[in-house]
XYZ file of C-alpha atoms in Angstrom:
674
model
C 73.911 -70.148 -1.188
C 72.735 -68.714 -4.447
C 69.828 -71.146 -4.510
C 68.721 -70.009 -1.064
C 68.823 -66.358 -2.132
C 66.820 -67.190 -5.260
C 64.237 -69.073 -3.214
C 63.971 -66.128 -0.824
C 63.451 -63.725 -3.737
C 60.747 -65.952 -5.166
C 59.114 -66.097 -1.733
C 59.110 -62.297 -1.474
C 57.705 -61.993 -4.978
C 54.880 -64.334 -4.052
C 54.177 -62.320 -0.920
C 54.251 -59.086 -2.899
C 51.977 -60.596 -5.519
C 49.508 -61.610 -2.820
C 49.727 -58.186 -1.207
C 49.056 -56.464 -4.514
C 46.182 -58.860 -5.137
C 44.712 -58.086 -1.709
C 45.332 -54.383 -2.221
C 43.501 -54.463 -5.528
C 40.686 -56.430 -3.956
C 40.593 -53.960 -1.071
C 40.596 -51.005 -3.450
C 37.876 -52.604 -5.529
C 35.818 -53.287 -2.418
C 36.427 -49.755 -1.177
C 35.528 -48.351 -4.590
C 32.397 -50.470 -4.622
C 31.521 -49.381 -1.094
C 32.240 -45.777 -2.022
C 30.067 -46.131 -5.110
C 27.303 -47.654 -3.051
C 27.714 -44.875 -0.475
C 27.540 -42.250 -3.196
C 24.519 -43.963 -4.709
C 22.962 -43.994 -1.271
C 23.681 -40.306 -0.742
C 22.393 -39.587 -4.232
C 19.146 -41.377 -3.465
C 18.616 -39.581 -0.160
C 16.728 -36.307 -0.307
C 18.486 -33.285 1.057
C 17.074 -31.944 4.318
C 14.124 -29.671 3.801
C 15.091 -26.039 3.978
C 13.253 -22.833 3.307
C 15.400 -19.962 2.156
C 13.858 -16.909 3.724
C 13.100 -14.321 1.078
C 11.874 -10.772 1.385
C 8.283 -10.162 0.353
C 7.944 -7.102 -1.857
C 4.881 -4.875 -2.116
C 4.453 -2.852 -5.308
C 2.362 0.201 -6.110
C 0.152 0.650 -9.148
C 3.185 1.826 -11.139
C 5.131 -1.331 -10.143
C 7.465 0.746 -7.975
C 8.388 -0.834 -4.631
C 6.410 0.734 -1.796
C 7.406 -1.684 0.997
C 9.394 -4.812 1.811
C 8.584 -7.392 4.471
C 11.121 -9.601 6.218
C 12.098 -10.802 9.661
C 15.830 -10.870 10.227
C 16.799 -11.910 6.693
C 16.363 -9.423 3.887
C 16.713 -11.519 0.746
C 15.430 -11.334 -2.831
C 16.261 -14.390 -4.927
C 17.966 -13.598 -8.224
C 18.578 -16.102 -11.079
C 22.240 -16.565 -12.001
C 21.565 -15.157 -15.473
C 20.725 -11.813 -13.838
C 23.872 -11.738 -11.700
C 26.745 -9.936 -13.485
C 29.825 -11.983 -14.400
C 31.991 -9.691 -12.254
C 29.984 -10.685 -9.166
C 30.348 -14.386 -9.973
C 34.047 -14.110 -10.788
C 34.876 -11.980 -7.745
C 33.119 -14.404 -5.385
C 34.820 -17.460 -6.909
C 38.239 -15.790 -6.936
C 38.150 -14.842 -3.261
C 36.152 -17.754 -1.837
C 36.888 -20.834 -3.969
C 39.075 -20.404 -7.066
C 38.916 -24.134 -7.951
C 35.122 -24.178 -7.634
C 34.494 -25.519 -11.140
C 37.234 -28.187 -10.818
C 36.828 -29.896 -7.433
C 33.986 -32.256 -6.390
C 33.039 -30.142 -3.392
C 36.334 -30.396 -1.482
C 39.587 -28.694 -2.460
C 42.032 -31.283 -1.068
C 45.144 -29.252 -1.801
C 43.660 -26.179 -0.140
C 42.515 -28.202 2.869
C 45.974 -29.681 3.310
C 47.605 -26.279 3.016
C 45.254 -24.785 5.556
C 45.915 -27.676 7.943
C 49.694 -27.158 7.715
C 49.285 -23.439 8.328
C 47.125 -24.109 11.379
C 49.637 -26.648 12.734
C 52.515 -24.253 12.177
C 50.791 -21.528 14.194
C 49.024 -23.926 16.582
C 45.799 -22.006 15.965
C 42.920 -21.798 13.526
C 44.447 -19.325 11.060
C 43.298 -20.249 7.593
C 39.956 -21.566 6.381
C 39.523 -24.016 3.541
C 35.783 -24.144 3.070
C 34.662 -24.321 -0.519
C 31.580 -22.558 -1.815
C 29.676 -25.835 -1.632
C 30.799 -26.438 1.958
C 29.740 -22.924 2.954
C 26.400 -23.466 1.250
C 25.848 -26.752 3.114
C 26.625 -25.055 6.415
C 24.433 -22.015 5.774
C 21.501 -23.987 4.422
C 21.323 -26.837 6.915
C 23.669 -26.398 9.868
C 24.855 -23.982 12.518
C 28.372 -22.666 12.944
C 29.386 -24.800 15.926
C 33.011 -25.939 15.742
C 32.429 -29.614 16.508
C 33.485 -32.813 14.735
C 29.857 -33.882 14.379
C 29.011 -30.639 12.589
C 32.027 -31.099 10.283
C 30.989 -34.684 9.534
C 27.451 -33.613 8.648
C 28.825 -30.744 6.580
C 30.957 -33.171 4.556
C 28.015 -35.460 3.852
C 25.765 -32.576 2.881
C 28.495 -31.133 0.647
C 28.636 -34.421 -1.277
C 24.870 -34.488 -1.565
C 24.763 -30.933 -2.874
C 27.394 -31.735 -5.486
C 25.444 -34.828 -6.518
C 22.099 -33.046 -6.767
C 23.052 -29.718 -8.333
C 25.203 -28.485 -11.174
C 27.997 -26.016 -10.494
C 26.005 -23.037 -11.873
C 23.066 -24.024 -9.692
C 25.309 -24.221 -6.637
C 26.780 -20.806 -7.391
C 23.275 -19.375 -7.819
C 22.217 -20.775 -4.452
C 25.372 -19.476 -2.791
C 25.078 -15.934 -4.138
C 21.458 -15.785 -2.982
C 22.147 -17.326 0.436
C 25.352 -15.741 1.718
C 25.207 -13.002 4.373
C 26.562 -9.562 3.476
C 25.839 -7.754 6.734
C 23.162 -5.252 7.818
C 20.392 -7.893 7.462
C 21.203 -8.265 3.747
C 21.202 -11.870 2.584
C 22.023 -12.572 -1.039
C 23.573 -10.362 -3.684
C 20.353 -8.497 -4.614
C 19.696 -7.346 -1.054
C 23.387 -6.489 -0.688
C 23.360 -4.359 -3.849
C 20.281 -2.499 -2.618
C 21.666 -2.109 0.888
C 25.109 -0.793 0.011
C 24.562 0.903 -3.345
C 20.818 1.427 -3.658
C 20.694 -0.401 -6.994
C 19.855 -3.800 -8.448
C 22.554 -6.458 -8.534
C 22.258 -6.626 -12.315
C 23.614 -3.056 -12.472
C 26.721 -3.568 -10.322
C 30.070 -2.444 -11.716
C 33.397 -4.248 -11.267
C 34.344 -1.873 -8.461
C 31.053 -2.439 -6.632
C 31.109 -6.213 -7.218
C 34.653 -6.526 -5.827
C 33.663 -4.495 -2.763
C 30.664 -6.717 -2.039
C 32.532 -9.983 -2.670
C 34.909 -9.191 0.171
C 32.224 -8.673 2.819
C 31.002 -12.266 3.552
C 34.412 -13.184 5.033
C 33.515 -10.943 7.981
C 30.509 -8.615 7.594
C 31.249 -6.814 10.852
C 34.866 -6.159 9.852
C 34.600 -5.501 6.115
C 31.359 -3.512 5.873
C 32.085 -0.126 4.282
C 29.413 1.310 6.580
C 31.461 0.266 9.622
C 35.107 0.278 8.505
C 35.902 1.814 5.130
C 39.648 1.249 5.425
C 39.241 -2.476 6.050
C 36.647 -2.701 3.278
C 39.017 -1.071 0.770
C 41.893 -3.350 1.784
C 39.647 -6.338 1.321
C 38.525 -5.017 -2.064
C 42.203 -4.844 -3.157
C 42.674 -8.501 -2.227
C 39.582 -9.486 -4.226
C 40.777 -7.578 -7.285
C 44.265 -9.114 -7.024
C 42.736 -12.591 -6.877
C 40.650 -11.811 -9.962
C 43.826 -10.800 -11.789
C 45.538 -14.034 -10.704
C 42.653 -16.056 -12.082
C 42.828 -14.001 -15.308
C 39.269 -12.768 -14.954
C 40.443 -9.164 -15.362
C 43.632 -7.350 -16.261
C 45.841 -5.469 -13.850
C 44.736 -2.197 -15.473
C 41.077 -3.045 -14.838
C 41.865 -3.897 -11.234
C 43.697 -0.634 -10.627
C 40.933 1.370 -12.262
C 38.250 -0.372 -10.206
C 40.149 0.169 -6.965
C 40.634 3.859 -7.701
C 36.987 4.382 -8.604
C 35.036 6.513 -6.135
C 32.062 4.489 -4.925
C 28.702 6.082 -4.182
C 27.165 4.277 -1.249
C 23.593 4.361 -0.037
C 23.269 5.783 3.456
C 22.868 3.319 6.325
C 19.401 4.773 6.919
C 18.440 4.188 3.299
C 19.688 0.631 3.601
C 16.911 -0.073 6.068
C 14.405 0.617 3.328
C 11.771 3.308 3.312
C 8.121 2.377 3.311
C 5.650 4.423 1.341
C 2.173 4.429 2.902
C 2.858 2.360 6.056
C -0.822 2.268 7.040
C -1.683 0.938 3.597
C 1.084 -1.658 3.871
C -0.393 -2.946 7.125
C -3.835 -2.982 5.539
C -2.506 -5.054 2.622
C -0.826 -7.548 4.960
C -4.045 -7.906 6.930
C -6.001 -8.549 3.722
C -3.466 -11.133 2.576
C -3.948 -13.008 5.846
C -7.646 -12.622 6.562
C -9.229 -12.322 3.125
C -6.903 -14.364 0.931
C -5.822 -16.957 3.504
C -2.031 -16.619 3.298
C -0.139 -17.597 6.433
C 2.123 -15.204 8.262
C 5.236 -17.250 7.483
C 4.708 -16.918 3.732
C 3.919 -13.231 3.949
C 6.874 -12.245 6.109
C 9.653 -14.180 4.381
C 8.144 -16.226 1.573
C 9.507 -14.070 -1.240
C 6.017 -13.058 -2.353
C 5.355 -10.265 -4.803
C 2.226 -8.348 -3.836
C 0.914 -5.933 -6.454
C -1.412 -3.231 -5.154
C -3.630 -0.409 -6.374
C -1.854 2.375 -4.488
C -0.812 5.405 -6.547
C 2.487 6.529 -4.937
C 2.126 10.074 -6.287
C -1.406 10.449 -4.913
C -0.273 8.906 -1.643
C 2.467 11.468 -1.279
C -0.003 14.273 -1.904
C -2.469 12.809 0.595
C 0.192 12.674 3.292
C 1.302 16.207 2.441
C -2.260 17.530 2.741
C -2.706 15.942 6.166
C 0.611 17.317 7.402
C -0.104 20.771 5.992
C -3.408 21.357 7.761
C -3.220 19.362 10.990
C -2.176 21.721 13.811
C 1.227 21.039 15.331
C 0.274 22.175 18.820
C -2.254 19.448 19.633
C -2.824 15.741 19.024
C -5.580 16.087 16.454
C -5.633 13.031 14.204
C -6.821 12.535 10.642
C -7.693 9.759 8.216
C -7.947 9.967 4.438
C -8.990 7.375 1.873
C -9.166 7.885 -1.884
C -10.847 5.429 -4.262
C -11.107 5.331 -8.033
C -14.904 5.083 -8.540
C -14.856 3.033 -11.753
C -12.678 0.215 -10.359
C -12.783 0.451 -6.574
C -8.990 0.729 -6.530
C -7.694 2.329 -3.338
C -5.344 5.007 -4.618
C -4.316 6.603 -1.304
C -4.666 5.805 2.387
C -3.507 7.853 5.360
C -4.352 6.266 8.686
C -2.967 8.948 10.981
C -0.616 11.883 11.263
C 2.541 9.920 12.218
C 2.968 6.163 11.809
C 6.151 6.125 13.899
C 4.150 7.304 16.913
C 0.926 5.373 16.327
C 0.331 2.409 14.031
C -3.428 2.502 14.626
C -5.130 2.765 11.222
C -7.993 5.197 11.590
C -9.348 4.551 8.085
C -10.812 1.293 9.405
C -11.893 2.676 12.801
C -15.528 3.601 13.409
C -16.516 7.192 14.196
C -19.812 9.075 13.998
C -20.160 10.504 10.468
C -22.697 13.191 11.347
C -24.302 14.831 8.346
C -21.745 13.243 5.999
C -24.048 10.191 5.957
C -27.050 12.187 4.675
C -26.479 11.285 0.998
C -27.766 7.808 1.849
C -30.899 9.366 3.354
C -31.622 11.580 0.364
C -31.069 8.792 -2.153
C -33.624 6.738 -0.230
C -35.969 9.736 -0.279
C -35.582 10.109 -4.064
C -36.607 6.465 -4.395
C -39.652 7.047 -2.209
C -41.502 9.960 -3.723
C -39.257 12.933 -2.953
C -37.932 15.211 -5.679
C -35.291 17.951 -5.601
C -38.173 20.400 -5.136
C -39.808 18.653 -2.170
C -40.158 21.317 0.523
C -40.083 21.072 4.310
C -40.113 23.982 6.718
C -36.811 24.733 8.424
C -37.682 25.813 11.947
C -37.229 24.515 15.511
C -39.307 21.341 15.641
C -40.322 18.825 18.280
C -40.869 15.392 16.713
C -43.334 13.217 18.604
C -42.486 9.520 18.444
C -44.238 6.456 19.788
C -44.927 6.115 23.516
C -45.142 9.885 23.785
C -41.380 10.169 23.282
C -40.067 13.281 21.647
C -36.966 14.053 19.610
C -35.711 17.624 19.334
C -32.873 17.976 16.814
C -31.187 21.286 16.240
C -29.431 22.903 13.349
C -25.797 23.836 13.718
C -25.598 27.127 15.564
C -29.405 27.143 15.910
C -29.647 28.627 12.443
C -32.959 28.089 10.653
C -34.476 29.481 7.479
C -37.902 29.767 9.128
C -39.359 28.977 5.740
C -39.909 26.049 3.425
C -36.710 24.832 1.770
C -36.023 22.310 -1.006
C -33.905 19.168 -0.774
C -31.078 20.912 -2.586
C -31.106 23.748 -0.079
C -31.247 21.268 2.801
C -28.167 19.446 1.475
C -26.206 22.644 0.890
C -27.026 24.054 4.327
C -27.013 20.637 6.062
C -30.424 21.333 7.571
C -31.126 18.772 10.305
C -34.856 19.466 10.567
C -35.326 18.633 6.900
C -33.250 15.459 7.316
C -35.137 14.123 10.344
C -38.529 14.898 8.817
C -37.503 13.113 5.634
C -36.163 10.141 7.613
C -39.391 9.752 9.594
C -41.562 10.246 6.524
C -40.001 7.473 4.436
C -39.238 5.201 7.410
C -35.851 4.506 9.103
C -35.463 1.138 7.381
C -35.175 2.891 4.018
C -32.029 4.759 5.021
C -30.473 1.647 6.553
C -31.121 -0.347 3.397
C -29.735 2.397 1.193
C -26.619 2.781 3.341
C -25.828 -0.908 2.999
C -26.401 -0.794 -0.747
C -23.959 2.076 -1.011
C -21.255 0.218 0.915
C -21.786 0.972 4.621
C -21.327 -2.391 6.362
C -21.190 -1.094 9.932
C -24.326 -1.833 12.004
C -26.959 0.933 11.879
C -29.867 1.424 14.260
C -33.346 2.534 13.046
C -33.418 5.627 15.229
C -34.455 9.161 14.309
C -30.892 10.295 15.026
C -29.566 8.029 12.260
C -30.551 10.795 9.832
C -27.868 12.908 11.515
C -25.204 10.175 11.440
C -25.408 8.928 15.013
C -24.052 5.407 14.301
C -20.279 5.113 13.864
C -18.860 4.035 10.497
C -15.399 3.735 8.923
C -13.770 6.348 6.666
C -13.128 3.515 4.211
C -16.872 2.775 4.108
C -17.716 6.435 3.673
C -15.335 6.702 0.733
C -16.980 3.666 -0.845
C -20.378 5.365 -0.467
C -19.192 8.533 -2.210
C -17.428 6.483 -4.904
C -20.669 4.633 -5.635
C -22.527 7.906 -6.171
C -19.661 9.209 -8.318
C -19.819 6.067 -10.446
C -23.463 6.740 -11.342
C -24.828 4.276 -8.806
C -22.405 1.461 -9.564
C -20.706 0.120 -6.448
C -17.186 -1.222 -6.873
C -15.791 -3.226 -3.978
C -12.671 -1.513 -2.598
C -9.561 -3.248 -3.927
C -6.073 -2.888 -2.484
C -4.453 -5.996 -4.022
C -4.533 -6.880 -7.726
C -2.408 -10.032 -7.559
C 0.020 -11.983 -5.397
C 2.792 -14.147 -6.866
C 4.882 -16.713 -5.016
C 8.681 -16.737 -5.131
C 8.588 -18.669 -8.400
C 6.201 -16.241 -10.043
C 3.127 -18.460 -9.817
C -0.117 -16.585 -9.067
C -1.590 -17.143 -5.625
C -4.202 -14.375 -5.807
C -5.660 -12.533 -8.769
C -8.480 -10.019 -8.448
C -10.741 -8.087 -10.779
C -13.055 -5.145 -10.032
C -16.434 -6.319 -8.760
C -19.063 -3.813 -9.892
C -22.780 -3.808 -9.158
C -25.492 -1.283 -10.020
C -27.093 -0.536 -6.650
C -29.035 2.660 -7.389
C -30.324 4.187 -10.591
C -28.036 6.418 -12.615
C -30.776 9.024 -12.605
C -31.053 9.297 -8.823
C -27.277 9.232 -8.453
C -27.028 12.202 -10.812
C -29.876 14.131 -9.176
C -28.123 13.829 -5.814
C -24.725 14.679 -7.322
C -26.108 17.866 -8.834
C -27.550 18.905 -5.476
C -24.317 18.016 -3.649
C -22.371 20.385 -5.891
C -24.122 23.244 -4.070
C -22.296 22.321 -0.850
C -19.245 24.187 -2.170
C -21.158 27.181 -3.492
C -21.911 30.368 -1.516
C -24.267 29.498 1.326
C -23.108 25.855 1.414
C -21.299 24.279 4.347
C -18.184 23.740 2.218
C -18.045 27.209 0.730
C -14.867 28.121 2.638
C -12.790 25.863 0.340
C -14.540 27.031 -2.832
C -11.487 29.047 -3.884
C -9.259 25.946 -3.611
C -11.343 23.962 -6.095
C -11.010 24.462 -9.828
C -13.073 21.609 -11.211
C -16.607 20.245 -10.721
C -16.877 18.579 -7.311
C -19.708 17.263 -5.183
C -19.583 16.427 -1.520
C -21.014 16.555 1.962
C -19.687 17.845 5.252
C -20.358 16.304 8.630
C -19.719 17.519 12.151
C -20.435 16.049 15.570
C -19.161 17.087 18.979
C -16.232 14.699 18.447
C -15.713 14.339 14.705
C -15.377 16.422 11.560
C -15.802 15.000 8.050
C -15.778 15.944 4.439
C -16.447 13.383 1.751
C -16.950 13.951 -1.917
C -15.876 13.253 -5.432
C -15.162 14.237 -8.986
C -15.943 11.864 -11.863
C -12.389 10.478 -11.549
C -11.809 10.225 -7.797
C -13.691 9.901 -4.511
C -12.228 10.680 -1.099
C -13.276 11.054 2.512
C -11.428 12.837 5.308
C -12.045 12.417 9.040
C -10.552 14.601 11.757
C -10.807 14.064 15.518
C -9.054 12.829 18.660
C -8.259 9.216 19.496
C -9.440 9.616 23.081
C -12.871 10.876 21.950
C -12.427 14.282 23.483
C -14.594 17.014 22.019
C -13.257 18.926 19.058
C -13.193 22.687 18.955
C -16.040 23.715 16.670
C -13.922 26.357 14.962
C -10.244 25.399 15.209
C -10.523 21.585 14.936
C -13.730 21.035 13.003
C -12.600 23.283 10.169
C -9.543 21.176 9.264
C -11.273 18.363 7.352
C -12.431 20.565 4.486
C -9.061 22.095 3.534
C -7.342 18.696 3.771
C -9.925 17.252 1.398
C -9.858 20.187 -1.021
C -6.070 20.359 -1.115
C -5.745 16.652 -1.736
C -8.378 16.537 -4.482
C -6.797 19.422 -6.377
C -3.246 18.122 -6.012
C -4.137 14.494 -6.727
C -5.788 15.426 -10.021
C -3.107 17.863 -11.156
C -2.479 17.401 -14.855
C -5.811 15.696 -15.426
C -8.466 17.686 -17.290
C -11.468 18.872 -15.337
C -14.461 16.703 -16.085
C -18.160 17.446 -15.653
C -20.522 14.910 -14.182
C -22.181 13.028 -17.070
C -25.914 13.563 -17.390
C -27.761 10.257 -17.902
C -30.460 10.159 -20.590
C -33.183 9.465 -18.024
C -33.275 12.978 -16.583
C -34.505 16.275 -17.973
C -32.977 19.708 -17.351
C -35.438 22.435 -16.439
C -35.076 26.037 -15.312
C -37.072 26.515 -12.149
C -38.239 29.694 -10.491
C -36.495 29.409 -7.142
C -39.128 31.326 -5.217
C -42.208 29.407 -6.294
C -40.758 26.068 -7.358
C -42.589 26.379 -10.678
C -41.214 26.436 -14.189
C -39.259 29.590 -14.765
C -40.846 32.199 -16.998
C -40.070 35.676 -18.230
C -41.514 36.936 -14.984
C -38.965 35.024 -12.864
C -36.489 37.214 -11.114
C -34.402 34.260 -9.833
C -34.154 30.975 -11.653
C -31.982 27.875 -11.385
C -31.199 24.934 -13.654
C -32.444 21.760 -11.999
C -32.806 18.147 -13.105
C -35.773 15.817 -12.743
C -36.831 12.330 -13.655
C -39.558 12.765 -16.298
C -42.947 13.036 -14.637
C -41.664 14.571 -11.421
C -40.854 18.005 -12.806
C -43.162 20.997 -12.162
C -45.835 21.515 -14.768
C -46.923 25.111 -14.227
C -45.047 28.237 -15.161
C -44.457 30.970 -12.713
C -46.662 33.991 -13.160
C -45.956 37.187 -11.383
C -48.874 38.295 -9.172
C -51.138 40.766 -10.941
C -51.155 44.164 -9.327
C -54.605 45.870 -9.539
C -54.429 49.501 -10.593
C -56.241 51.726 -8.124
C -57.724 55.085 -9.157
C -56.007 57.953 -7.521
C -58.343 59.682 -5.018
C -59.832 62.903 -6.302
C -58.091 65.862 -4.845
C -60.495 68.240 -3.189
C -60.338 71.667 -4.747
C -58.985 74.449 -2.641
C -60.955 77.619 -1.879
C -58.937 79.529 -4.419
C -59.547 76.866 -7.107
C -63.247 77.086 -6.444
C -63.096 80.863 -6.574
C -61.099 80.672 -9.799
C -63.673 78.636 -11.612
C -66.738 80.163 -9.891
C -69.085 82.095 -12.048
């Protein structure tokens, strides 16, 4: 009996030994298969994903003037720039074993499963940070077994391909915090109006609680729920020994200063300029819309936010509130071509149409191009033409009958300087026909007018439409002593990794002589003096300025410059209705004058530099000859050597006439009679 029991024990031992052997073999095979599976997953690239990032546009002072995104407002931030409180709060509330598990917290998963079974409902989640990252990066939120299977595989792949700090960095830049804010930087800006690097413990604990349910825990929507959630986060941080209980209590009691929901949407400075920059990025620099809208680009521009604010203020100050009169203003730094301010209309929220790049008739504001061409073709500042009603006979017996504004004529010979100041149309047309229409067209293009121009007599009076941006470039070229700088709005564009995609430098070309540019500038200064068409804003200007007005039945202009800044202002109606010659047409000048004075506040007044190739001469204004001691009125004028007058003014000699002999009276004759 004992032998049988012993044999049975031996038999069971053999069976157990075989079972253990097969178990070991099975475990080895499973381990090998698991290793091969892991090696396979390790060798497979993760699905391609593009994390949408907000593109940021900066002004010349590197301040943010606009952000671009569609749906997801996100700015990627390296982990080193994310405060430890943010990292600790997120780990404590979302995945306290993050640095210990391989992507799955088995104990937490089991506990969550038991809780769900006990309540027969989905009560508790067990997703780790890596699992959440896999779902947010590559999958949707469908509650299906296939989605869970894919999530598990992707979680393993993420753990195999990234370190824990890298995973945490991705998570904190990917997670949704509500109100279109994705990632901790956008969340910090949205809720507190500050950078994530500046978040306090109280602010970090508030934000860490939001991703669980942005609609329920947003302090903008439910402050009570947000504070309760913050308390849970702080308690979890105490449990994980990240902070002390005293720190938690102090953080919870701290009064938080939130940004307003309106501020969280982000304010755009210079919206017309922003649109112009986006258009340039697409059309000129070849960037696709996808990259611009959510590629995390950094676009650095030439806009001066302070000048922009003053430009917008000037437009709002002088445009009438009782009618739909529109305005456009562009300001350019002459030496670089940098666009410093751009106003494309009175209200961007009502009309996004950018009028700085729309074509309108410039009227007499285009005459500087004519007079520069004349100076190159034999005219001097003293060239005289009679200002009187004139019928110009053209080819084929055609006639052209221009008129001066208000039918006002000098009925005498006037100089080029007087013609510019008074905006005399007869002088302009006669000059245009004398030198030939092609000369003005060529000069206009050299100065920066790219719009098509027709060789008609009316071109002298600005009959062909041009853009305010082009007009500003023309005035900037004259201000820069004949050197044309291509208008620049973008200085550089960096991709999300900081690599340069676009880098620009000022492109400058001498297109007219410094001497002629100065001669014209000196004459254009008279526009703002008594008798000039811009004299009504003379009292607003407290520095040397030169400019030119322009008025048509539909448009009013004033363009001009100082040595430091050039600007052009257009005023009119979008529907091309006629402007009122007094109420509407008079608005361009004060907008321009107000902007120029305010934009240059704090900068010393500067005179226009006199190039060495011109000579100053006092001229007798009546005769056009060199002034002498006989001159009753004289003026300082400038000439290119050889074109100045050679003779001095001499007052006409008055011949002395003998007084007629007075016939003696009868009594005188009687007195001396003998």
